Coordinates of C-alpha atoms in Angstrom, one line a residue:
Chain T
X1213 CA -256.6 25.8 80.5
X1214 CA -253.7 23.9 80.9
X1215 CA -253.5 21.4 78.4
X1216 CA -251.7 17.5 79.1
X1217 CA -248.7 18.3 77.0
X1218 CA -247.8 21.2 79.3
X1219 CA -248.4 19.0 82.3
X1220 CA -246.2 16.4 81.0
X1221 CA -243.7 19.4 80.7
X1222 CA -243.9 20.4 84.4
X1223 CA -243.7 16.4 85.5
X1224 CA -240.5 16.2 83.9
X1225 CA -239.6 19.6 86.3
X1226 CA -237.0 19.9 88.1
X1227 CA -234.7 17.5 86.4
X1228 CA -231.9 19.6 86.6
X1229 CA -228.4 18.8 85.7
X1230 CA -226.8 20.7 88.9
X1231 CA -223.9 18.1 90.1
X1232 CA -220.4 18.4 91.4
X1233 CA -217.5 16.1 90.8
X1234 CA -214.9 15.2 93.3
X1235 CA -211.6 17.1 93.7
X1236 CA -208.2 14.3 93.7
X1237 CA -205.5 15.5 97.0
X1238 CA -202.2 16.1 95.2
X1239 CA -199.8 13.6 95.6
X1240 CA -196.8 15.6 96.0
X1241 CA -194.4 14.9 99.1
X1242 CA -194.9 18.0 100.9
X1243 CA -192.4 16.9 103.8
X1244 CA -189.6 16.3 100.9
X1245 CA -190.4 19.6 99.4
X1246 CA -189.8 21.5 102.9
X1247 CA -186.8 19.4 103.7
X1248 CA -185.2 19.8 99.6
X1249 CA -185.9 23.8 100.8
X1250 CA -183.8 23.8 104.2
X1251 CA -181.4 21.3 102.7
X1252 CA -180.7 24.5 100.2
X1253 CA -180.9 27.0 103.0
X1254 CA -178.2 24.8 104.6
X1255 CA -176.4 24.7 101.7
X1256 CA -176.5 28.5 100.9
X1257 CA -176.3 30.3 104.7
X1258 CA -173.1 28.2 106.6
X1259 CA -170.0 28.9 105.6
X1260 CA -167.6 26.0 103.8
X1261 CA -163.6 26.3 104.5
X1262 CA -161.8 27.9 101.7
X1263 CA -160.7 24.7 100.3
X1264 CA -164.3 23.3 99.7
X1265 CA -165.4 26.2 97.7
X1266 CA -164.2 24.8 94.4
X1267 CA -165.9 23.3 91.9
X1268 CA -169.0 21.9 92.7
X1269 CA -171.5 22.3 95.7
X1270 CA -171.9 18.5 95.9
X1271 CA -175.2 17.4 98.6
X1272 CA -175.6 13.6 98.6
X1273 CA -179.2 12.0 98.9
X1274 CA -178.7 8.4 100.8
X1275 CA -182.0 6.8 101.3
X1276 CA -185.1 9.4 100.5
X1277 CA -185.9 9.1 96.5
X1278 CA -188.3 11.5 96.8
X1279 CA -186.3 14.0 98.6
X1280 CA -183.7 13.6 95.9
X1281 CA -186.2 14.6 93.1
X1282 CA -187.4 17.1 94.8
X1283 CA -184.2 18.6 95.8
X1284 CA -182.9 18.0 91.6
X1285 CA -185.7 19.5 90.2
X1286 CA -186.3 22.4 92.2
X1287 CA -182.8 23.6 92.8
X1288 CA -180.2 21.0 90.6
X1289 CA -179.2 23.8 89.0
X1290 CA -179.0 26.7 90.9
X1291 CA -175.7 28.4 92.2
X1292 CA -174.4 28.0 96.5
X1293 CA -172.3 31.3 96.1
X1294 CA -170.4 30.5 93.1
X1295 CA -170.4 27.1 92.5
X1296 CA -173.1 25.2 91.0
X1297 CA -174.9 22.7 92.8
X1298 CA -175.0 19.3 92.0
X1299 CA -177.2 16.9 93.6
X1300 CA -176.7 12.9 94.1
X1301 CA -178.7 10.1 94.9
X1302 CA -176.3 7.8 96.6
X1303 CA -176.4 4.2 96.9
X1304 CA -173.8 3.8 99.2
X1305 CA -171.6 6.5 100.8
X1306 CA -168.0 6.1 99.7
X1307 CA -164.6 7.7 101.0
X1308 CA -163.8 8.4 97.4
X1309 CA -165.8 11.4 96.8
X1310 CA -166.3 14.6 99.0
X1311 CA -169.9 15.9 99.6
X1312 CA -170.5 19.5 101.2
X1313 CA -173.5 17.6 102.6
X1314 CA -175.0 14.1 102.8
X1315 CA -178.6 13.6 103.9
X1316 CA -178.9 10.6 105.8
X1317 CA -182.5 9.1 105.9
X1318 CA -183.8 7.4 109.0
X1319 CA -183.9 4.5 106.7
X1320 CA -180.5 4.4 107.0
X1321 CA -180.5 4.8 110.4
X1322 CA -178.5 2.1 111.4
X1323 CA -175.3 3.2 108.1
X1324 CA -174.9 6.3 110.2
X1325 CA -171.5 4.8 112.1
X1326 CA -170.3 3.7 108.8
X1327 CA -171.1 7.1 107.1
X1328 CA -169.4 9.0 109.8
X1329 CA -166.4 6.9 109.5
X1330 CA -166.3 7.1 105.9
X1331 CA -165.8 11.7 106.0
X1332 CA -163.9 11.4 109.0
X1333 CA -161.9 14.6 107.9
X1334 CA -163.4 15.9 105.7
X1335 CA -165.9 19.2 105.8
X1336 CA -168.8 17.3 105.1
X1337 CA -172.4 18.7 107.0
X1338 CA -174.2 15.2 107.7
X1339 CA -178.0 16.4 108.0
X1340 CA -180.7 13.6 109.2
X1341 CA -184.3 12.6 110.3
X1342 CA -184.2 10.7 113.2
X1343 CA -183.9 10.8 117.0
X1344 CA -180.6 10.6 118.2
X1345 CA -178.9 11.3 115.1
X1346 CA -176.7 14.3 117.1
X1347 CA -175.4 11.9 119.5
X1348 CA -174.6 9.8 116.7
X1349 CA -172.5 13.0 114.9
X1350 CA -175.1 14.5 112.8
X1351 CA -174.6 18.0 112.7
X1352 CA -178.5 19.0 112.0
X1353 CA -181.3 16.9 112.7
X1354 CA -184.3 17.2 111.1
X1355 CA -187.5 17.4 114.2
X1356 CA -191.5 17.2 113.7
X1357 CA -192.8 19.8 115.7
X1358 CA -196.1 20.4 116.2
X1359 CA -196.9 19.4 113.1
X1360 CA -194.0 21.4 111.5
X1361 CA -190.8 20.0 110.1
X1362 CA -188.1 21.8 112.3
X1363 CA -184.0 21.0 113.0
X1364 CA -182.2 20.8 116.2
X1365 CA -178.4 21.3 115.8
X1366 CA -175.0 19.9 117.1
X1367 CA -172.8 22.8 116.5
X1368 CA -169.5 20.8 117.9
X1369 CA -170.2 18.7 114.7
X1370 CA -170.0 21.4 112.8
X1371 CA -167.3 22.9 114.2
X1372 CA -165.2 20.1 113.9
X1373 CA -165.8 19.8 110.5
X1374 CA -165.0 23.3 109.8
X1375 CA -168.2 24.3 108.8
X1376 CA -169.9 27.7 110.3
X1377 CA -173.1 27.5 111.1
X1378 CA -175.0 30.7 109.2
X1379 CA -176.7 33.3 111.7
X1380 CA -180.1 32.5 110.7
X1381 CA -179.6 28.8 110.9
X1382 CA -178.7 29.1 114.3
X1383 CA -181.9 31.5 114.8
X1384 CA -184.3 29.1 114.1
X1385 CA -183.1 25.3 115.5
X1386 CA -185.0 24.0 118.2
X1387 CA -183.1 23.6 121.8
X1388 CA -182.6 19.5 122.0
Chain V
X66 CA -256.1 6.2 86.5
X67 CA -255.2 9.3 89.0
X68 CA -254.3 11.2 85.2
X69 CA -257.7 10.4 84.3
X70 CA -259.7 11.6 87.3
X71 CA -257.4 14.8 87.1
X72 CA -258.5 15.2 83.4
X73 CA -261.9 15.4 84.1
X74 CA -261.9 17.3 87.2
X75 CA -260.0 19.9 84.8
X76 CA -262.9 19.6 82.2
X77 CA -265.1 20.1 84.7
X78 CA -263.6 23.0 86.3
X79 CA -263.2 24.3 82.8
X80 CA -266.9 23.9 82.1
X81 CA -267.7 25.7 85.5
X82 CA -265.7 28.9 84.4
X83 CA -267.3 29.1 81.2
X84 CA -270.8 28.7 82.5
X85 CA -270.9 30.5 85.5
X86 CA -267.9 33.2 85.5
X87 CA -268.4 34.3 81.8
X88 CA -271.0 37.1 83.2
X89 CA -268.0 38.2 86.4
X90 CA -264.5 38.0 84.0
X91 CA -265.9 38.3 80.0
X92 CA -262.2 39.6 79.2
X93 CA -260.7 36.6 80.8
X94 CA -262.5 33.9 78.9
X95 CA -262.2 36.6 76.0
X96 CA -258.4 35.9 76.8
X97 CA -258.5 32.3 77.4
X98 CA -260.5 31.8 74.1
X99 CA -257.8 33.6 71.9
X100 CA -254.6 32.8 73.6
X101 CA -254.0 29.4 71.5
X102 CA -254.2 31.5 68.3
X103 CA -253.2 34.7 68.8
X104 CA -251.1 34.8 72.1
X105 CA -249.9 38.6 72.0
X106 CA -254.0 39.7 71.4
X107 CA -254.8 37.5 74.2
X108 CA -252.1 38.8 76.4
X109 CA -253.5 42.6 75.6
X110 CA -257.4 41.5 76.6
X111 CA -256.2 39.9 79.9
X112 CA -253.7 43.5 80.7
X113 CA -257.0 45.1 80.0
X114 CA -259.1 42.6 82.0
X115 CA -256.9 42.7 85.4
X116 CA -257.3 46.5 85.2
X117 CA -261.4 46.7 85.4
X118 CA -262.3 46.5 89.0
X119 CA -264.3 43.5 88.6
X120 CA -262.1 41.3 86.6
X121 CA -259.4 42.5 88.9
X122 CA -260.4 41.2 92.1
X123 CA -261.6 37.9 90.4
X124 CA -258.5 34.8 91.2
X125 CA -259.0 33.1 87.7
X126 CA -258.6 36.3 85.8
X127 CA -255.1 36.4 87.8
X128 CA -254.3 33.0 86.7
X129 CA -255.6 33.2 83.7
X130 CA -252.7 36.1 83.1
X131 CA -250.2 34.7 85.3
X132 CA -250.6 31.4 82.5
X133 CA -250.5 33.3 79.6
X134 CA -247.0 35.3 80.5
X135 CA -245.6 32.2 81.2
X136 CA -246.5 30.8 77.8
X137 CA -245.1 34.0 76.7
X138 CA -241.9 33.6 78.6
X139 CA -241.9 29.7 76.9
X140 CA -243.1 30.1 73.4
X141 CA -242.2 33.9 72.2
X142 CA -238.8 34.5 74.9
X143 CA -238.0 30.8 74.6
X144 CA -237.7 30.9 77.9
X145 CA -235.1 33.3 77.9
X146 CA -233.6 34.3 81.1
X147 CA -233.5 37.6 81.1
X148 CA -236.9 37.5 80.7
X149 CA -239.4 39.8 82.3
X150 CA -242.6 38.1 81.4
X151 CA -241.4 35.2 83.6
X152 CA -241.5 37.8 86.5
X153 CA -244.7 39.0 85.6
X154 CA -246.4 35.4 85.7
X155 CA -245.0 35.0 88.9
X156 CA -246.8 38.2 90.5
X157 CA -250.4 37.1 88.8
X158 CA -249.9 33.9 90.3
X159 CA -249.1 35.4 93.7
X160 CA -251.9 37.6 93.4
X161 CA -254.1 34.9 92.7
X162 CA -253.4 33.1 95.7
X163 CA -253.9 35.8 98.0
X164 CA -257.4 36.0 96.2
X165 CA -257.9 32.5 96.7
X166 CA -257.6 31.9 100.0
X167 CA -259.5 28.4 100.0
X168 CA -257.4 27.2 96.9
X169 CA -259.9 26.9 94.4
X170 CA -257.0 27.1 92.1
X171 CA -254.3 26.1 94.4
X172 CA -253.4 23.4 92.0
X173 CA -253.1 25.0 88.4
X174 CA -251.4 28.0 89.7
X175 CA -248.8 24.9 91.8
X176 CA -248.0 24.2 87.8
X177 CA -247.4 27.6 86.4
X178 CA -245.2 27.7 89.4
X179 CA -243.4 24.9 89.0
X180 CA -242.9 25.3 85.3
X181 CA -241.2 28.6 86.3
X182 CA -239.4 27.4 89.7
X183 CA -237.5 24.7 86.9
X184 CA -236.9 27.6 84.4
X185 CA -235.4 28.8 87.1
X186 CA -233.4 25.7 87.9
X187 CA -232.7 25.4 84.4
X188 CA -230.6 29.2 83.9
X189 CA -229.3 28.4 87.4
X190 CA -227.2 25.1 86.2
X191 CA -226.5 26.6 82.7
X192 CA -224.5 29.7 84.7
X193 CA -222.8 27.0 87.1
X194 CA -221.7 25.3 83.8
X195 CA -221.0 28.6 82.2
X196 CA -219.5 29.8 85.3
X197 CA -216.3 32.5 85.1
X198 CA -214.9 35.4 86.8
X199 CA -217.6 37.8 84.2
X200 CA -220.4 35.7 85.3
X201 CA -219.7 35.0 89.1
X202 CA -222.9 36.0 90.3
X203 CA -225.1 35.1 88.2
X204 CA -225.8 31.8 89.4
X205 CA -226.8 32.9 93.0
X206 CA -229.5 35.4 91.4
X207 CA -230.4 32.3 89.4
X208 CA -231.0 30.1 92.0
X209 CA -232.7 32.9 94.3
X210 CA -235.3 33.2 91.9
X211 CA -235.4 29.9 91.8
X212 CA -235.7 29.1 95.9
X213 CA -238.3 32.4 95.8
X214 CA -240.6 30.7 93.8
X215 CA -240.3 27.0 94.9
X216 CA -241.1 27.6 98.1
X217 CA -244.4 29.2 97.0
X218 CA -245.7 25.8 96.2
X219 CA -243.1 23.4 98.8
X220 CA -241.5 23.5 101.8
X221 CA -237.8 24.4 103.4
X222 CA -237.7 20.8 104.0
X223 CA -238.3 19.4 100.4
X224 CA -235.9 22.0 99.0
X225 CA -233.4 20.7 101.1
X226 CA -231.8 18.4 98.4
X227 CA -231.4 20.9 95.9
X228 CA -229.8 23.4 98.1
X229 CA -227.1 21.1 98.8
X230 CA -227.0 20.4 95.1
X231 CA -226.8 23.7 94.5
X232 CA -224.1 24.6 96.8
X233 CA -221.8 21.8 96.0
X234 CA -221.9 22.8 92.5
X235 CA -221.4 26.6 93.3
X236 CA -218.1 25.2 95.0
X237 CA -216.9 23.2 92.3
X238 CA -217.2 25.6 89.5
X239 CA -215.4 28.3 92.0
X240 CA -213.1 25.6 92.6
X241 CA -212.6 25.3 88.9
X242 CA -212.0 28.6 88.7
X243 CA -209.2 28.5 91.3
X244 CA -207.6 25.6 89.5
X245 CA -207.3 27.5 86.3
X246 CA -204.6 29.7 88.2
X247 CA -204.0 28.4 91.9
X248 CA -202.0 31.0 92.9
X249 CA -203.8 34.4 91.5
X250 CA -207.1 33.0 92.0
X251 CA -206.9 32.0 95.4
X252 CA -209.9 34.0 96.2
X253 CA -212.4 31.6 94.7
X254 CA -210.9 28.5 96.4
X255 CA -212.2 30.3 99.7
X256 CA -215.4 31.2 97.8
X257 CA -215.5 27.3 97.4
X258 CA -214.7 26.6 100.6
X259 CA -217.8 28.6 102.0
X260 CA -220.1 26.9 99.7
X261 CA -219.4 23.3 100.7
X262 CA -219.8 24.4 104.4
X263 CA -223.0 25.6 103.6
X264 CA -223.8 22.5 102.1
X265 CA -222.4 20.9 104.9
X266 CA -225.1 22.6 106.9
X267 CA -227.6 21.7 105.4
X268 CA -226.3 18.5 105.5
X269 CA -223.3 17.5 107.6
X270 CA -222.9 14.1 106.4
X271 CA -223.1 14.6 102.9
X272 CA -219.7 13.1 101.8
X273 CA -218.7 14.8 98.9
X274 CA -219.1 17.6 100.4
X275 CA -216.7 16.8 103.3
X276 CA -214.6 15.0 101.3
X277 CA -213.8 18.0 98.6
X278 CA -213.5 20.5 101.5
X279 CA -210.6 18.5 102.9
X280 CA -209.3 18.2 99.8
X281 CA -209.2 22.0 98.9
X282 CA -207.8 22.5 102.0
X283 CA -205.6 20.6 101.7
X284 CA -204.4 20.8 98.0
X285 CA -203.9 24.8 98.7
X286 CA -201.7 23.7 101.1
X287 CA -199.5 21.9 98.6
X288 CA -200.3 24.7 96.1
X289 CA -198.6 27.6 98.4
X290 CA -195.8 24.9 99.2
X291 CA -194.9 24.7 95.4
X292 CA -194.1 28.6 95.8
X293 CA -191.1 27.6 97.9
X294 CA -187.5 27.5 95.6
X295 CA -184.3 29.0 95.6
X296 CA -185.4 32.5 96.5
X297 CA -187.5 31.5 99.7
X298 CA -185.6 32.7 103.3
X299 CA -185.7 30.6 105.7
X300 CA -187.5 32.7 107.9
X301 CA -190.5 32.5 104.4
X302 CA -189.9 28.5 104.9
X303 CA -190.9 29.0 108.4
X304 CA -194.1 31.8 108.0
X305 CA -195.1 29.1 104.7
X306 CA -194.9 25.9 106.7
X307 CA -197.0 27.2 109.7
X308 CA -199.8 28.4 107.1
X309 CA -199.6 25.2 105.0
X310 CA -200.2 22.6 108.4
X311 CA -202.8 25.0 109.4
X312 CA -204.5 24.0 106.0
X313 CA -203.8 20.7 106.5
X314 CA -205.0 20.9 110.5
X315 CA -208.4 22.2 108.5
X316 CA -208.7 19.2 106.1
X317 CA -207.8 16.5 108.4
X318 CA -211.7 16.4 110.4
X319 CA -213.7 16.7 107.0
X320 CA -211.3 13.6 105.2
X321 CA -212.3 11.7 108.4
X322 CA -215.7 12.2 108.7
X323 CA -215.7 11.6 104.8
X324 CA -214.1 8.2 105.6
X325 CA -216.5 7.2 108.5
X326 CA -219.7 7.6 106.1
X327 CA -217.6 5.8 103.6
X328 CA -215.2 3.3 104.7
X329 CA -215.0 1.4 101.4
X330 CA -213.6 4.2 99.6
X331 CA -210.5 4.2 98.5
X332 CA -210.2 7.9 98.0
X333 CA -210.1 9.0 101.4
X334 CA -207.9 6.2 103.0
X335 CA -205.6 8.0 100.5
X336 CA -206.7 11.1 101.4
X337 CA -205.8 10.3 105.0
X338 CA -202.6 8.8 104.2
X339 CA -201.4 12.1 103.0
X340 CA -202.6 14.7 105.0
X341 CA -201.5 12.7 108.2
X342 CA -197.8 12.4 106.2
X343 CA -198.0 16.2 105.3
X344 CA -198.7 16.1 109.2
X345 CA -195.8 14.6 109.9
X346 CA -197.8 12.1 111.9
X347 CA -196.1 8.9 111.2
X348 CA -198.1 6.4 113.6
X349 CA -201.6 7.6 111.6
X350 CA -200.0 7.8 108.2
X351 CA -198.2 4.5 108.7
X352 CA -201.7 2.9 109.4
X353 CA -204.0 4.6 106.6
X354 CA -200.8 3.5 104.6
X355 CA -201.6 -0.1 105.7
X356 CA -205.3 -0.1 104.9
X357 CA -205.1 1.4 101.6
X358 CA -202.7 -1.7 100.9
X359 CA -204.4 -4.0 102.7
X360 CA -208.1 -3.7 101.0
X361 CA -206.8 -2.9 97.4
X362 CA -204.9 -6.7 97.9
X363 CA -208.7 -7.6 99.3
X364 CA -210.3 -5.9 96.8
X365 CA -212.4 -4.4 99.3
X366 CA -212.8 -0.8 97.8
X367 CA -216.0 0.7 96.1
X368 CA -215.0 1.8 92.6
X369 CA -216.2 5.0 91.4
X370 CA -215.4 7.8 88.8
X371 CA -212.5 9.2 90.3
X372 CA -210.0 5.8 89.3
X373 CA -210.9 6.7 86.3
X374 CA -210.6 10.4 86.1
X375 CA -206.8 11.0 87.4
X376 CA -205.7 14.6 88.6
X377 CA -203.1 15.5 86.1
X378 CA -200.6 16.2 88.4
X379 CA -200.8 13.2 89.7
X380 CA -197.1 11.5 90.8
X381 CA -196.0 8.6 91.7
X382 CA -195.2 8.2 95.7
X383 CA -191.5 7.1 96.0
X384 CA -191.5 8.9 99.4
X385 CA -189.3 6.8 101.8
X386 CA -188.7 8.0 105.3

């Protein structure tokens, strides 16, 4: 009963297309989007003097490109109470402009010194990525723990500076 | 040769029906007589013939009907896949066995079957292709029918293959589906999830499959990170950040067993480099960094589609510290 043509049919069974393609990871910087986010929390919950709350809310990027676009795209143009922020990818750091804050990468581990001479008296939050960086007079220090991207704190650096450390800030910084 | 021997052992048995069983199934070879030329008045005499006690309990007149609804299901459904004549076939052709039980017709009733297992096959890969939220399950009812049947004529072991086929295209279309809105849909990226572990089961060296799990895992990480912004608390930060390196704990073994099958590929040195960065892992990420540089100067990676099928949000990687 079954003729050839058919069994040529059921020979050619079983060719089924069925396939799956491969996915791509994303690319994104997923530690520079979590820091751009707490370097906005830091900017939004401490407390400036009265004197630094005009005009611009001024954070300076010096050495992480990526954590600079992130930081511009995602929140360039938000407000910090009521000033706008403006965000700056800095080259060097200079004593002719005051910053609220200035990131300091561990790739410029070895500017900090020169950094911290250059806002000597001024209320500028220096925030960085790199063990040590409180003795060196960051204020917060960015910390990998457990995986997670955490901060410990140097409060006195603050303090000097004139700059009050928000509630929750405090809350959640690891003990050095 | 072997097509040839086959031919005439069909003749044969052919000739053996029609001389010897034309007394025991008359309505059968009435059937098989007519079906050529007038398919719906041969499908009537064999319904009639399968319901006389005699022709009932006689294997070829089961075959015989079984054949004829699936040339139904073929040449008057066009193979449709809603079908019910495709069902029916199936049930002759299980009958037929049980009445056969030293395989006299093991071997015509293996082609009806496969004929229908690929039918099967066939409605199973058009729903993966045609695969949305309105259709979600109809490629599993596909492919049961599909398993069902095959393993009337083969084994669990030679389905193997197109199980983990199956699967890892179940996966993809769910993960398709999840791409289309990453952060409502989040549902089917689980969904596709399951169904490359179960390929993975079947399999556990099968390195697509390992590699895509990591990758879904991890590229919902990134995907709930992207919901961070402006209105995000810093306690959210915290909550998001402890869900996001769990995903990226979850992709980390399957990118590295991915990479041990596959050494030479470049897509999962990369894929290491970032999940052990998004791990904050510096020594690791520093390494797979190294490598990735090292064998594209040696050019000591296999190419394959991927390089040439970029995800769209694709950026460059300025990252510094």
């Amino acid at each position: 009963m079954p003729k050839l043509s058919t069994i040529c049919l059921f020979l050619l069974c079983l060719s089924g297309r069925i396939s799956a393609q491969q996915q791509q990871p994303s690319e994104d910087d997923t530690r520079a989007m979590i820091k751009a986010n707490f370097l906005y929390q830091f900017a939004s919950s401490n407390e400036w003097p009265a004197d630094s709350k005009k005009g611009k809310f001024t954070i300076g990027i010096y050495g992480n490109s990526s954590l600079y676009e992130q930081l511009a795209s995602r929140y360039g143009s938000k407000p910090v109470g009521s000033q706008t922020l403006e965000i700056v990818e800095l080259k060097e750091v200079t004593d002719d402009r005051v910053f609220h804050i200035i990131y300091v990468d561990r790739s410029k581990k070895n500017e900090m010194p020169e950094v911290i001479q250059k806002i000597k008296g001024k209320s500028t939050l220096i925030i960085t990525h790199f063990d040590g960086a409180l003795a060196l007079g960051s204020a917060i220090n960015f910390r990998e723990v457990n995986s997670n991207i955490r901060y410990e704190l140097n409060k006195k650096a603050a303090d000097d500076r004139r700059i009050n450390l928000g509630t929750k800030i405090l809350q959640w910084a690891v003990v050095q | 040769m072997k097509l040839k021997i086959t031919f005439i052992a069909l003749a044969f048995l052919a000739l053996v029906v029609n001389t010897f069983a034309q007394r025991d199934i008359p309505l059968t070879v009435e059937a098989i007589e007519l079906w050529e030329t007038d398919i719906e008045g041969a499908r009537k005499l064999i319904d009639r013939a399968v319901e006389t006690e005699q022709e009932s309990k006689h294997p070829y007149a089961w075959y015989t009907r079984g054949y004829i609804y699936k040339e139904i299901f073929k040449q008057v459904d066009m193979a449709d896949k809603n079908s019910i004549n495709r069902d029916i076939a199936v049930e002759c052709i299980e009958r037929c066995i049980s009445l056969d039980p030293i395989g006299v017709y093991a071997e015509q009733c293996e082609l009806v079957l496969e004929y229908i297992a690929n039918s099967y096959w066939q409605h199973t890969s058009e729903a993966i292709e045609l695969f949305s939220t309105h259709n979600s399950r109809e490629p599993e009812m596909f492919y049961a029918g599909f398993k069902r049947i095959f393993l009337l004529f083969r084994t669990e072991a030679e389905l193997r293959d197109k199980q983990i086929a199956f699967y890892k295209a179940l996966a993809q279309a769910h993960a398709n589906i999840y791409l289309q809105d990453v952060y409502d849909n989040v549902v089917f990226i689980n969904q596709a999830i399951g169904y490359y572990i179960k390929a993975l089961e079947q399999d556990s060296l099968d390195y697509e499959a390992n590699y895509n799990v990591a990758t879904a895992y991890y590229n919902q990480g990134v995907h709930i990170l992207r919901t961070i912004g402006p209105q995000t608390t810093i306690d959210d930060l915290i909550i998001i950040q402890d869900q996001c390196v769990q995903l990226f704990t979850d992709a980390l073994p399957y990118m590295l067993k991915a990479h041990g099958q596959r050494p030479d590929r470049q897509e999962t040195l990369k894929g290491l480099y970032i999940i052990y960065r998004a791990l904050s892992d510096d020594a690791q990420q520093f390494f797979y960094k190294e490598e990735l540089e090292r064998m594209s100067r040696e050019g000591l990676f296999v190419p394959n589609k991927m390089d040439q099928n970029k995800s769209p949000d694709k950026k460059e990687d300025k990252r510094e510290d």
